[in-house]
Coordinates of C-alpha atoms in Angstrom, one line a residue:
Chain W
X1 CA 119.2 23.6 147.6
X2 CA 118.8 26.9 146.8
X3 CA 115.0 28.8 147.1
X4 CA 113.1 29.2 143.7
X5 CA 113.2 32.8 143.5
X6 CA 117.1 33.1 143.5
X7 CA 116.6 30.1 140.9
X8 CA 114.5 32.4 139.0
X9 CA 116.6 35.4 139.2
X10 CA 119.6 33.3 138.1
X11 CA 117.9 32.0 135.2
X12 CA 116.8 35.2 133.8
X13 CA 120.4 36.5 134.5
X14 CA 121.6 33.7 132.2
X15 CA 119.2 34.6 129.3
X16 CA 120.0 38.0 129.3
X17 CA 123.8 37.4 129.5
X18 CA 123.6 35.9 126.2
X19 CA 125.8 33.2 127.7
X20 CA 127.2 31.5 124.5
X21 CA 126.7 28.0 125.8
X22 CA 123.1 28.7 126.1
X23 CA 122.5 30.3 122.9
X24 CA 124.4 27.5 121.3
X25 CA 122.1 25.1 122.7
X26 CA 118.9 27.2 121.6
X27 CA 120.4 27.4 118.3
X28 CA 120.8 24.1 117.8
X29 CA 117.6 23.2 118.9
X30 CA 115.9 25.7 116.7
X31 CA 117.6 24.5 113.8
X32 CA 116.9 20.8 114.3
X33 CA 113.5 21.6 115.1
X34 CA 112.7 24.0 112.1
X35 CA 114.5 21.7 109.6
X36 CA 112.3 18.8 110.9
X37 CA 109.2 20.7 110.6
X38 CA 110.2 21.8 106.8
X39 CA 110.8 18.4 105.8
X40 CA 107.6 17.1 107.6
X41 CA 105.7 19.5 105.8
X42 CA 107.4 19.2 102.6
X43 CA 105.9 15.5 102.5
X44 CA 103.0 15.8 104.9
X45 CA 101.2 18.3 103.4
X46 CA 100.9 17.0 99.8
X47 CA 100.1 13.6 101.5
X48 CA 97.5 15.3 103.7
X49 CA 96.0 17.3 100.2
X50 CA 96.0 13.8 98.2
X51 CA 94.2 12.0 101.2
X52 CA 91.7 14.9 101.7
X53 CA 90.9 15.2 97.9
X54 CA 91.9 12.3 95.9
X55 CA 90.3 8.6 95.8
X56 CA 92.8 6.2 95.1
X57 CA 93.3 2.4 96.7
X58 CA 94.4 2.4 100.3
X59 CA 93.4 5.8 101.1
X60 CA 91.3 4.8 103.9
X61 CA 94.3 2.4 105.2
X62 CA 96.5 5.6 104.8
X63 CA 94.5 7.9 106.6
X64 CA 93.9 5.7 109.8
X65 CA 97.6 4.9 110.1
X66 CA 98.8 8.5 109.7
X67 CA 96.0 9.5 112.4
X68 CA 97.3 7.0 114.6
X69 CA 100.6 8.2 113.9
X70 CA 99.8 11.4 115.3
X71 CA 100.6 10.8 118.6
X72 CA 103.4 8.5 118.3
X73 CA 105.6 8.6 121.5
X74 CA 108.8 10.0 120.8
X75 CA 111.0 7.6 122.5
X76 CA 109.5 4.7 120.4
X77 CA 110.2 6.7 117.0
X78 CA 114.0 7.5 119.0
X79 CA 114.1 3.7 119.4
X80 CA 113.3 2.9 115.7
X81 CA 115.6 5.3 114.5
X82 CA 118.3 4.5 116.7
X83 CA 117.9 0.7 115.4
X84 CA 118.1 1.8 111.7
X85 CA 121.2 3.9 112.5
X86 CA 123.0 2.2 114.7
X87 CA 126.3 0.4 113.6
X88 CA 124.6 -2.9 112.9
X89 CA 121.3 -1.3 111.6
X90 CA 120.7 -1.4 108.1
X91 CA 121.8 2.7 107.6
X92 CA 124.6 2.0 110.0
X93 CA 127.1 2.5 107.1
X94 CA 126.3 6.1 107.3
X95 CA 127.4 6.8 110.6
X96 CA 124.8 9.2 111.3
X97 CA 123.9 8.2 114.8
X98 CA 124.7 10.6 117.3
X99 CA 124.6 13.7 114.8
X100 CA 122.2 16.3 114.7
X101 CA 121.1 14.6 111.1
X102 CA 120.0 11.9 113.4
X103 CA 117.8 14.4 115.2
X104 CA 116.3 15.8 112.4
X105 CA 115.3 12.3 110.9
X106 CA 113.7 11.4 114.2
X107 CA 112.0 14.5 114.7
X108 CA 110.9 14.6 110.9
X109 CA 109.2 11.0 111.4
X110 CA 107.7 12.4 114.6
X111 CA 106.1 15.4 112.9
X112 CA 105.2 14.6 109.4
X113 CA 102.3 12.3 110.3
X114 CA 101.2 15.0 112.5
X115 CA 101.2 17.6 109.9
X116 CA 99.9 15.2 107.3
X117 CA 96.5 14.3 109.5
X118 CA 96.0 18.0 110.3
X119 CA 96.6 19.4 106.7
X120 CA 94.0 16.5 106.0
X121 CA 91.6 17.6 108.4
X122 CA 91.8 21.3 107.0
X123 CA 91.8 20.4 103.3
X124 CA 88.8 18.1 103.6
X125 CA 86.5 20.8 104.5
X126 CA 87.9 23.0 101.7
X127 CA 87.8 20.2 99.5
X128 CA 84.2 19.5 99.9
X129 CA 83.8 23.2 99.0
X130 CA 85.5 23.4 95.9
X131 CA 84.8 19.7 94.7
X132 CA 82.1 20.3 92.2
X133 CA 83.9 23.4 90.4
X134 CA 87.0 21.5 90.3
X135 CA 85.3 18.5 88.6
X136 CA 83.6 21.1 86.6
X137 CA 87.0 22.5 85.4
X138 CA 88.2 18.9 85.0
X139 CA 91.7 19.8 86.8
X140 CA 94.1 17.2 87.0
X141 CA 95.2 15.6 90.4
X142 CA 98.1 17.8 90.7
X143 CA 96.2 21.1 89.8
X144 CA 93.6 20.2 92.4
X145 CA 96.2 19.6 95.4
X146 CA 98.1 22.8 94.5
X147 CA 95.0 24.7 94.6
X148 CA 93.9 23.3 97.7
X149 CA 97.4 23.9 99.4
X150 CA 97.4 27.4 98.2
X151 CA 93.7 28.4 99.2
X152 CA 94.2 26.8 102.3
X153 CA 97.6 28.2 103.4
X154 CA 96.6 29.6 106.4
X155 CA 95.1 26.6 108.2
X156 CA 98.1 24.6 106.9
X157 CA 100.5 26.9 108.6
X158 CA 98.6 26.0 111.8
X159 CA 99.5 22.6 111.0
X160 CA 103.3 23.0 110.5
X161 CA 103.3 25.1 113.7
X162 CA 101.5 22.5 115.6
X163 CA 104.2 20.3 114.2
X164 CA 107.1 22.8 115.5
X165 CA 105.5 22.7 118.8
X166 CA 105.8 18.7 119.3
X167 CA 109.2 18.7 117.8
X168 CA 110.6 21.4 120.0
X169 CA 109.2 19.9 123.2
X170 CA 110.0 16.4 122.6
X171 CA 113.0 15.0 124.4
X172 CA 112.7 10.9 124.0
X173 CA 113.7 11.0 120.3
X174 CA 116.5 13.5 120.4
X175 CA 118.1 11.8 123.5
X176 CA 117.9 8.5 122.2
X177 CA 119.5 9.4 118.7
X178 CA 121.5 12.4 119.7
X179 CA 122.7 11.2 122.8
X180 CA 122.9 14.5 124.3
X181 CA 126.7 15.1 123.7
X182 CA 128.0 18.5 124.7
X183 CA 128.4 21.1 121.9
X184 CA 127.1 18.4 119.2
X185 CA 123.9 17.1 120.0
X186 CA 122.8 18.9 123.4
X187 CA 119.3 20.7 122.7
X188 CA 117.1 22.5 125.1
X189 CA 114.8 19.4 126.2
X190 CA 117.8 17.2 126.9
X191 CA 119.8 20.1 128.7
X192 CA 116.8 20.7 130.9
X193 CA 116.6 16.7 131.5
X194 CA 120.4 16.5 132.2
X195 CA 121.0 19.7 134.4
X196 CA 118.0 19.0 136.4
X197 CA 119.4 15.5 137.5
X198 CA 122.8 17.3 138.1
X199 CA 120.8 19.7 140.2
X200 CA 121.9 22.6 138.1
X201 CA 118.5 24.3 138.1
X202 CA 119.1 27.9 136.9
X203 CA 120.7 26.7 133.4
X204 CA 117.5 24.0 133.1
X205 CA 115.0 26.6 134.2
X206 CA 116.5 29.5 131.8
X207 CA 116.0 27.1 129.0
X208 CA 112.7 26.5 130.3
X209 CA 111.9 29.9 129.9
X210 CA 113.3 30.1 126.7
X211 CA 111.1 27.3 125.7
X212 CA 108.1 28.4 127.1
X213 CA 108.8 32.2 125.3
X214 CA 109.3 30.7 122.0
X215 CA 105.8 28.5 122.1
X216 CA 104.2 31.8 123.2
X217 CA 105.5 34.0 120.1
X218 CA 104.8 31.0 117.9
X219 CA 101.2 30.8 119.0
X220 CA 100.7 34.9 118.8
X221 CA 102.0 34.8 115.3
X222 CA 99.5 32.1 114.5
X223 CA 96.6 34.1 116.4
X224 CA 97.6 37.1 114.3
X225 CA 98.1 35.7 111.0
X226 CA 94.5 33.8 111.4
X227 CA 93.0 37.2 112.2
X228 CA 94.4 38.7 109.2
X229 CA 93.3 35.7 107.1
X230 CA 89.8 35.7 108.3
X231 CA 89.4 39.7 107.7
X232 CA 90.4 39.2 104.3
X233 CA 87.9 36.0 104.1
X234 CA 91.0 33.8 102.9
X235 CA 90.6 31.5 105.8
Chain Y
X1 CA 78.3 48.4 82.1
X2 CA 78.0 45.2 80.6
X3 CA 80.3 44.8 77.6
X4 CA 80.4 42.3 75.0
X5 CA 83.8 40.4 74.6
X6 CA 84.3 40.4 70.7
X7 CA 82.9 42.7 68.4
X8 CA 81.6 40.2 66.0
X9 CA 78.0 40.8 65.1
X10 CA 77.2 37.5 63.8
X11 CA 75.3 34.7 66.1
X12 CA 77.0 32.0 64.7
X13 CA 77.7 29.1 67.3
X14 CA 80.0 27.0 65.4
X15 CA 82.3 29.6 67.1
X16 CA 85.7 30.3 67.9
X17 CA 87.1 27.4 69.1
X18 CA 86.5 23.9 67.1
X19 CA 83.2 22.7 65.9
X20 CA 79.5 23.2 67.1
X21 CA 78.4 20.7 70.3
X22 CA 75.2 21.0 68.8
X23 CA 72.8 19.6 68.3
X24 CA 72.8 18.2 71.6
X25 CA 70.5 15.0 71.5
X26 CA 69.7 13.3 74.5
X27 CA 68.0 9.8 74.9
X28 CA 66.3 8.0 77.4
X29 CA 68.3 9.3 80.2
X30 CA 67.6 8.2 83.3
X31 CA 69.3 8.4 86.8
X32 CA 68.0 5.9 89.8
X33 CA 69.8 5.8 93.4
X34 CA 68.7 3.1 96.0
X35 CA 65.0 2.4 95.2
X36 CA 64.4 6.2 93.7
X37 CA 64.1 7.0 90.4
X38 CA 65.2 10.8 90.2
X39 CA 65.3 11.1 86.2
X40 CA 63.1 8.9 84.0
X41 CA 63.4 8.4 80.1
X42 CA 64.3 12.0 79.6
X43 CA 64.6 12.9 75.7
X44 CA 65.0 16.0 74.2
X45 CA 67.3 17.8 71.2
X46 CA 68.4 21.2 71.8
X47 CA 69.8 23.6 68.9
X48 CA 72.7 25.8 69.2
X49 CA 71.2 29.3 68.9
X50 CA 68.8 29.1 71.3
X51 CA 68.9 30.1 75.2
X52 CA 67.3 26.9 76.5
X53 CA 65.9 27.2 80.2
X54 CA 65.1 23.9 82.1
X55 CA 62.1 24.7 84.5
X56 CA 60.0 22.6 86.9
X57 CA 59.1 22.4 90.7
X58 CA 61.5 21.9 93.3
X59 CA 62.4 17.9 93.3
X60 CA 61.9 17.9 89.4
X61 CA 65.7 16.7 88.6
X62 CA 66.7 20.1 86.9
X63 CA 69.7 20.4 88.7
X64 CA 70.7 16.7 88.1
X65 CA 69.8 16.8 84.5
X66 CA 72.5 19.9 84.1
X67 CA 75.0 18.0 86.1
X68 CA 74.6 15.1 84.0
X69 CA 74.9 16.9 81.1
X70 CA 78.2 18.6 82.5
X71 CA 79.4 15.1 83.2
X72 CA 79.6 16.0 86.9
X73 CA 77.1 12.5 87.1
X74 CA 76.8 9.5 85.5
X75 CA 73.2 8.9 84.1
X76 CA 72.2 5.2 85.2
X77 CA 70.4 4.7 81.7
X78 CA 70.3 6.4 78.3
X79 CA 73.0 8.6 76.7
X80 CA 73.5 12.0 74.9
X81 CA 75.6 13.1 72.1
X82 CA 77.1 16.4 71.2
X83 CA 76.5 16.9 67.3
X84 CA 76.7 13.1 67.3
X85 CA 79.9 12.9 69.6
X86 CA 79.8 11.3 73.2
X87 CA 81.5 13.7 75.7
X88 CA 85.1 13.3 75.4
X89 CA 87.8 15.4 76.3
X90 CA 87.5 18.1 73.7
X91 CA 83.9 18.3 74.2
X92 CA 84.3 18.7 78.1
X93 CA 86.9 21.4 77.4
X94 CA 84.0 23.4 75.7
X95 CA 81.8 23.2 78.6
X96 CA 81.5 25.7 81.5
X97 CA 79.3 25.5 84.6
X98 CA 77.8 28.1 87.0
X99 CA 76.4 26.8 90.3
X100 CA 73.7 28.1 92.3
X101 CA 75.9 29.2 94.9
X102 CA 78.9 30.9 93.6
X103 CA 82.0 28.7 94.5
X104 CA 84.9 31.0 95.0
X105 CA 88.7 30.3 95.5
X106 CA 89.9 32.0 98.5
X107 CA 91.5 34.7 96.4
X108 CA 91.1 38.1 94.7
X109 CA 88.4 38.7 92.3
X110 CA 91.0 38.5 89.6
X111 CA 93.0 35.7 90.7
X112 CA 89.8 33.4 90.6
X113 CA 90.0 34.4 86.8
X114 CA 93.5 34.0 86.1
X115 CA 93.3 30.3 87.8
X116 CA 91.5 28.8 84.7
X117 CA 93.5 30.5 82.3
X118 CA 96.0 27.5 81.7
X119 CA 98.3 27.5 78.7
X120 CA 98.5 31.3 78.1
X121 CA 101.5 33.4 78.8
X122 CA 100.9 35.8 81.7
X123 CA 100.5 38.8 79.6
X124 CA 97.9 36.7 77.5
X125 CA 96.3 35.8 80.8
X126 CA 96.3 39.3 82.5
X127 CA 94.8 40.9 79.1
X128 CA 92.2 38.2 79.0
X129 CA 91.3 38.7 82.8
X130 CA 90.7 42.4 82.5
X131 CA 88.5 41.8 79.6
X132 CA 86.3 39.3 81.4
X133 CA 86.4 41.7 84.5
X134 CA 85.2 44.5 82.5
X135 CA 82.8 42.4 80.9
X136 CA 81.1 41.5 84.5
X137 CA 81.2 45.1 85.6
X138 CA 84.0 43.7 88.0
X139 CA 86.9 46.1 87.1
X140 CA 86.9 48.3 90.1
X141 CA 86.7 45.1 92.4
X142 CA 89.6 43.4 90.8
X143 CA 91.8 43.4 93.8
X144 CA 88.9 42.7 96.5
X145 CA 89.0 39.4 98.1
X146 CA 86.5 37.4 96.0
X147 CA 84.2 36.4 99.2
X148 CA 84.0 39.6 100.2
X149 CA 82.0 40.8 96.8
X150 CA 78.3 41.3 97.3
X151 CA 76.0 38.2 96.1
X152 CA 75.6 39.6 93.1
X153 CA 78.9 40.5 92.1
X154 CA 79.9 37.1 93.3
X155 CA 77.8 35.5 90.6
X156 CA 79.1 37.6 87.9
X157 CA 82.4 36.7 89.0
X158 CA 81.5 33.1 88.7
X159 CA 80.0 33.7 85.1
X160 CA 83.0 35.7 83.9
X161 CA 85.4 32.8 85.5
X162 CA 83.3 30.3 83.3
X163 CA 83.4 32.2 80.3
X164 CA 87.2 32.6 80.6
X165 CA 87.9 29.2 78.9
X166 CA 85.7 30.3 75.7
X167 CA 82.9 28.0 76.1
X168 CA 80.6 26.7 73.3
X169 CA 77.9 25.9 76.3
X170 CA 77.5 27.6 79.4
X171 CA 75.4 25.7 82.1
X172 CA 73.9 27.9 85.0
X173 CA 71.9 26.4 88.0
X174 CA 69.7 28.4 89.5
X175 CA 72.3 31.4 89.3
X176 CA 69.8 34.1 90.8
X177 CA 68.4 32.0 93.3
X178 CA 69.4 34.4 96.2
X179 CA 70.0 37.6 94.5
X180 CA 67.6 40.9 94.3
X181 CA 66.1 41.8 91.3
X182 CA 68.4 44.6 90.3
X183 CA 71.5 41.7 91.0
X184 CA 69.2 39.4 88.9
X185 CA 68.9 42.1 86.2
X186 CA 72.8 42.2 85.6
X187 CA 73.0 38.5 85.7
X188 CA 70.5 38.1 83.2
X189 CA 72.1 41.0 80.9
X190 CA 75.5 39.1 81.5
X191 CA 73.9 35.9 80.2
X192 CA 72.2 37.9 77.0
X193 CA 75.5 39.2 76.3
X194 CA 77.4 35.7 76.8
X195 CA 74.5 34.3 74.0
X196 CA 74.9 37.2 71.8
X197 CA 78.5 36.5 71.4
X198 CA 78.2 33.0 70.2
X199 CA 77.8 30.7 73.2
X200 CA 74.9 28.3 73.6
X201 CA 73.1 29.0 77.0
X202 CA 71.3 26.0 79.1
X203 CA 69.8 27.6 82.4
X204 CA 67.9 25.9 84.9
X205 CA 65.4 28.2 86.9
X206 CA 62.3 27.4 89.0
X207 CA 61.6 31.3 88.3
X208 CA 59.0 31.9 85.9
X209 CA 59.6 35.6 85.2
X210 CA 63.4 34.6 84.5
X211 CA 62.1 31.6 81.9
X212 CA 60.1 34.4 80.1
X213 CA 62.7 36.9 80.1
X214 CA 65.7 34.7 79.2
X215 CA 64.7 31.9 77.3
X216 CA 63.7 30.9 73.8
X217 CA 62.8 27.9 74.6
X218 CA 61.6 25.5 77.4
X219 CA 62.4 22.2 78.8
X220 CA 59.6 21.5 81.4
X221 CA 60.3 18.8 83.9
X222 CA 58.3 17.3 86.6
X223 CA 59.0 14.5 89.0
X224 CA 62.2 13.5 86.8
X225 CA 60.0 13.4 83.7
X226 CA 60.2 15.5 80.8
X227 CA 56.7 16.8 80.7
X228 CA 56.8 19.2 77.9
X229 CA 59.5 20.8 75.3
X230 CA 58.2 23.9 73.5
X231 CA 59.4 27.7 72.6
X232 CA 59.1 30.0 75.3
X233 CA 56.2 31.8 73.6
X234 CA 54.2 28.6 73.2
X235 CA 54.6 27.0 76.2
X236 CA 53.5 30.2 78.2
X237 CA 50.5 30.8 75.8
X238 CA 49.2 27.5 75.3
X239 CA 50.7 24.9 77.6
X240 CA 49.9 21.5 76.0
X241 CA 49.6 19.6 79.3
X242 CA 47.5 19.8 82.2
X243 CA 51.0 19.8 84.3
X244 CA 52.3 22.6 82.1
X245 CA 48.9 24.7 82.9
X246 CA 49.1 24.2 86.6
X247 CA 52.9 24.9 86.7
X248 CA 52.3 28.7 84.9
X249 CA 49.6 29.2 87.0
X250 CA 51.7 28.8 90.1
X251 CA 49.9 25.4 91.4
X252 CA 52.4 23.1 92.8
X253 CA 53.0 20.1 90.8
X254 CA 54.7 17.1 92.7

């Protein structure tokens, strides 16, 4: 086994050689996870806002479920989606297993509860501040939810990015429903797992570096965004 | 700085949008929570033309009464009618409330007003917003994030926003509680201008000076009961009750 510093040098070299295969893998990872986060936020944020501001039967139970599902094990989600999409499963006819679409479905299910729960936490506070005004203005449920989402947008972006962090880093679900097929469903995390087991440490480490860089960039963006929001007293 | 919205000279309160809400008749309103009676048997009638101040010491139930009238709280007994009607959607649409601590959206000053102007075209919204900002003396602050305004400006914005829907009655819950005298003066001027343009004022305050300056008639509460209702002049010159006399002298009544 070559020493660590030469692996590291090889990895950095790979990143900056703009290796086509490497960047295809990175591109697929981003496409799958960003789509999943978009869908997760599309459903999760309004759900969180409704849980934060409206009273309806089953709200308590739904909140408990969402909170419990925040930390769902990715392999279990992968397994469930696998069972749904497999040839003998209820959605087997769609033929989605081992496609990027299956991976998006799995990751959406994974991040949606997280985004919903974090959105609810953010908006509960905002709602208690606005509640009397909104009731005095006789807002409809829809007006209330949209106003909360708009005014809480910086906090909600944080929730969505937390979802992105979870999606881009998970390996269990995409491995099971994607199958880690070269050029089709191979993403950063599954490649790292595979290449490490094959002993191809340079490629694994190169992808690891990219993953870490992405998460640092995302967090830096988040930090500066929150700073701006606070300066404008919008946070 | 403070400018009246319309150039109508009359004080007619059967106003621009629909019938008058007044007289407001409150009959035997009570509010109880577990083992505690917060309001008991409160009855009074308010006319359209006056600025009514609800006064009393802390814990008298002034703010609770205001919230009941605005429909934010349900009384546990009694009822009240607006010109003979119970509170329905049409009545509600003609009420507006200003809270002690202004609740401002995390938006710009003008966006706070824009927010409540539903059902108007964008051009109408903009015109109306500019007029309200001017009325509240906030034109130069239009683009400023609302939560960066001074305390007095924030409360003026809250009032301007409440006026956006052209209410028949404006409830104010201690709007000057945290403000210095000059900011208080600006708020009181705005309240007077609002009244002059035909909106009924119902103001809760524990500040006797403000009650004298702003009010035409007084509803005096203590410990959840209505103690006196009179014109401001009569109340301060000849209070009819021992509690009223004690309150005016600044002695604590509980």
